[in-house]
PDB file of C-alpha atoms in Angstrom:
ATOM      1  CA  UNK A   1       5.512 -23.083  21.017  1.00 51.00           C
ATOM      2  CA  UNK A   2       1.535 -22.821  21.479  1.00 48.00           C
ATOM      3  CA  UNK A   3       1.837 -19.788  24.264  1.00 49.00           C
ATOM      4  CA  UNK A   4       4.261 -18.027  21.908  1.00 42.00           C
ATOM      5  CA  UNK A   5       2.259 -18.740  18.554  1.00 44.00           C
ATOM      6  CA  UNK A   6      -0.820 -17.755  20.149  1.00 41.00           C
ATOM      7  CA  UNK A   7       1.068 -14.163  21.459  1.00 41.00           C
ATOM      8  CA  UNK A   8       2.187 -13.078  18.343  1.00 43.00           C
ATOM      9  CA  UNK A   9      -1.732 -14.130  16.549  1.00 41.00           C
ATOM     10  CA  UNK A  10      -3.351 -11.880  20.205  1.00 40.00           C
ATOM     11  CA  UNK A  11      -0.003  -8.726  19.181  1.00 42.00           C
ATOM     12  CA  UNK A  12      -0.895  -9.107  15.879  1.00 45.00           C
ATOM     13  CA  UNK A  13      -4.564  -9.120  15.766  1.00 42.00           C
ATOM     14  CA  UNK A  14      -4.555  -6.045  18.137  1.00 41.00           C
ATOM     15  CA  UNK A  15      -2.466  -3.889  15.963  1.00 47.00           C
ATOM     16  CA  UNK A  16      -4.999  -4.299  13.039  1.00 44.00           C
ATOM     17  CA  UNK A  17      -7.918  -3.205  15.779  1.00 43.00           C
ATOM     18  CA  UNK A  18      -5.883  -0.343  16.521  1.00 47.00           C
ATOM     19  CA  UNK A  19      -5.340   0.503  13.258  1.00 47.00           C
ATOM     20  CA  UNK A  20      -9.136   0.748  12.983  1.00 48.00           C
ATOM     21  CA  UNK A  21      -9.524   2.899  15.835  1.00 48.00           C
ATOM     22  CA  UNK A  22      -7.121   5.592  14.827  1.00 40.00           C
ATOM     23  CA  UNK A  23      -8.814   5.767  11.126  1.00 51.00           C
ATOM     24  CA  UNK A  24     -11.455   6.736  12.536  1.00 56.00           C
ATOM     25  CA  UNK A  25     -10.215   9.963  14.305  1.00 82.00           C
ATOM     26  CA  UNK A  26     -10.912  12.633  11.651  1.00 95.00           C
ATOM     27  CA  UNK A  27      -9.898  15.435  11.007  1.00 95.00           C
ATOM     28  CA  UNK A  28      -7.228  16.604  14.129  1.00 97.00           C
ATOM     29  CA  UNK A  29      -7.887  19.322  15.976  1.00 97.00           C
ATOM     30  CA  UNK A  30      -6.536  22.816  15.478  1.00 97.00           C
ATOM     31  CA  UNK A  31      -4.234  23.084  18.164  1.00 97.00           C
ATOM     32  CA  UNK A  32      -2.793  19.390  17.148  1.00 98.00           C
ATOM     33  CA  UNK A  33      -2.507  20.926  13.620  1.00 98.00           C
ATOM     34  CA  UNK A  34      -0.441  24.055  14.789  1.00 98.00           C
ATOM     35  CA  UNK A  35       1.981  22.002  16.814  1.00 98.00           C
ATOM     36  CA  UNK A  36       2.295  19.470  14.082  1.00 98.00           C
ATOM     37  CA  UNK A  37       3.144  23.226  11.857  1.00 98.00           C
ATOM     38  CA  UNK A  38       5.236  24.712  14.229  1.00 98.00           C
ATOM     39  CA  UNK A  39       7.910  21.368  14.936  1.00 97.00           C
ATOM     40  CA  UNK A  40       7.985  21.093  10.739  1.00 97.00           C
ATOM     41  CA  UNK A  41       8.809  24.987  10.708  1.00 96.00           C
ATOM     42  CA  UNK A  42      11.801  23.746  13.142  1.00 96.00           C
ATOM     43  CA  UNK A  43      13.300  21.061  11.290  1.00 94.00           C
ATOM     44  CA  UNK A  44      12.962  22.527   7.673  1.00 92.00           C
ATOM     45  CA  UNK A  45      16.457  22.443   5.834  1.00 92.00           C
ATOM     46  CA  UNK A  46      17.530  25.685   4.412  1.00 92.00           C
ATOM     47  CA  UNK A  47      16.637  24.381   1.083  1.00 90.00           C
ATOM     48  CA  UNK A  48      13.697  22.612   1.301  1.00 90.00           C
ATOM     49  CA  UNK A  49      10.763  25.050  -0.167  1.00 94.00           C
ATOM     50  CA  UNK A  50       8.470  25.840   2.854  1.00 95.00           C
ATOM     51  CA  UNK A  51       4.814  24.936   1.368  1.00 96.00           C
ATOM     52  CA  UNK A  52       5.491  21.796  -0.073  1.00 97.00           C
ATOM     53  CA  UNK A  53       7.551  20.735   2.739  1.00 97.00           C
ATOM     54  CA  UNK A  54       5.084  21.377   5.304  1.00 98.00           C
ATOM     55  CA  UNK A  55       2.280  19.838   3.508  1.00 98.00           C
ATOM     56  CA  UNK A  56       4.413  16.455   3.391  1.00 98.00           C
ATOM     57  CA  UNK A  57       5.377  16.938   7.139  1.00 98.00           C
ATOM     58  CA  UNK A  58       2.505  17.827   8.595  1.00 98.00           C
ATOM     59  CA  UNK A  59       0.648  14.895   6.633  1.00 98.00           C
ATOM     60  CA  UNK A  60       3.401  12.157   7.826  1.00 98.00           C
ATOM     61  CA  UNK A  61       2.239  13.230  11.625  1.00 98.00           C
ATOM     62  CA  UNK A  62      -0.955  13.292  10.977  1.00 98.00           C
ATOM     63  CA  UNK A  63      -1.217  10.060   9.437  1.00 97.00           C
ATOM     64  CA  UNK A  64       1.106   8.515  11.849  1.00 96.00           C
ATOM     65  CA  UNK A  65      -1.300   9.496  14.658  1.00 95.00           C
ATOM     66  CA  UNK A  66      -4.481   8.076  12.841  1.00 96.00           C
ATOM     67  CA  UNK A  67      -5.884  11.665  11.600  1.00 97.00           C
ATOM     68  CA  UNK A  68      -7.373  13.168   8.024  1.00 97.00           C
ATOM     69  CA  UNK A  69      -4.516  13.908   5.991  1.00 98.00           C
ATOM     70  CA  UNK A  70      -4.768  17.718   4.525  1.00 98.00           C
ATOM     71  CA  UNK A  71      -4.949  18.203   0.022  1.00 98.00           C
ATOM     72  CA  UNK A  72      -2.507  21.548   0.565  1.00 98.00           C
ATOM     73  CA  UNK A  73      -0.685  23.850   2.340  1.00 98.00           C
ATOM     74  CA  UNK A  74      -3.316  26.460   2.484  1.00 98.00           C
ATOM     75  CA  UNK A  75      -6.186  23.959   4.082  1.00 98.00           C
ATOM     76  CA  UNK A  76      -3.431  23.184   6.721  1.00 98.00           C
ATOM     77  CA  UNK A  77      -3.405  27.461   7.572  1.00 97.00           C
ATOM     78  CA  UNK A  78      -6.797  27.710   6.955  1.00 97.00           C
ATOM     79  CA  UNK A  79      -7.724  25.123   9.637  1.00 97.00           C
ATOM     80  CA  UNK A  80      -5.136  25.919  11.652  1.00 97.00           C
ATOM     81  CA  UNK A  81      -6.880  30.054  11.766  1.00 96.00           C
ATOM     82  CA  UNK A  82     -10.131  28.196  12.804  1.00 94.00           C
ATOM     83  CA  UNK A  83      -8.579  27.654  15.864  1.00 88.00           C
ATOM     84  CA  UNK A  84      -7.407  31.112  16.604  1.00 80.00           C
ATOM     85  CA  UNK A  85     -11.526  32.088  16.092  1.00 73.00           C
TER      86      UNK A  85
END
């Protein structure tokens, strides 16, 4: 019971440190940005309006993967374009 108490308190422990790590990642860059754009582009329903949707989409992978989460659709293209520079 001791070996598998003390796992779970080591698993457990090292998710939180983790967690740190990746919130302290920034802003992603460019390139991560575009493909992050270009795979919500792909799964977009017909009637899903293309701005707001991407904002949301891109924001859940960003945050997923520890990054800066973006206030709107047009800081998304605009940091995406910094990129292309």
């Amino acid at each position: 019971m001791k070996k598998v108490s003390l796992l779970f308190v080591t698993l457990f422990t090292s998710g939180y440190l983790y967690a740190d790590e990746s919130e302290k990642l920034g802003m992603a860059e460019p390139e991560v940005v575009k493909n992050y754009y270009e795979y919500c582009i792909e799964i977009k329903a017909e009637e899903d309006e293309l701005e707001p949707h991407i904002l949301g989409c891109v924001n859940t992978q960003l945050k997923e993967s520890g990054f800066d989460l973006f206030k709107t659709y047009r800081d998304i293209i605009a940091h995406i374009k910094t990129g292309d520079e």
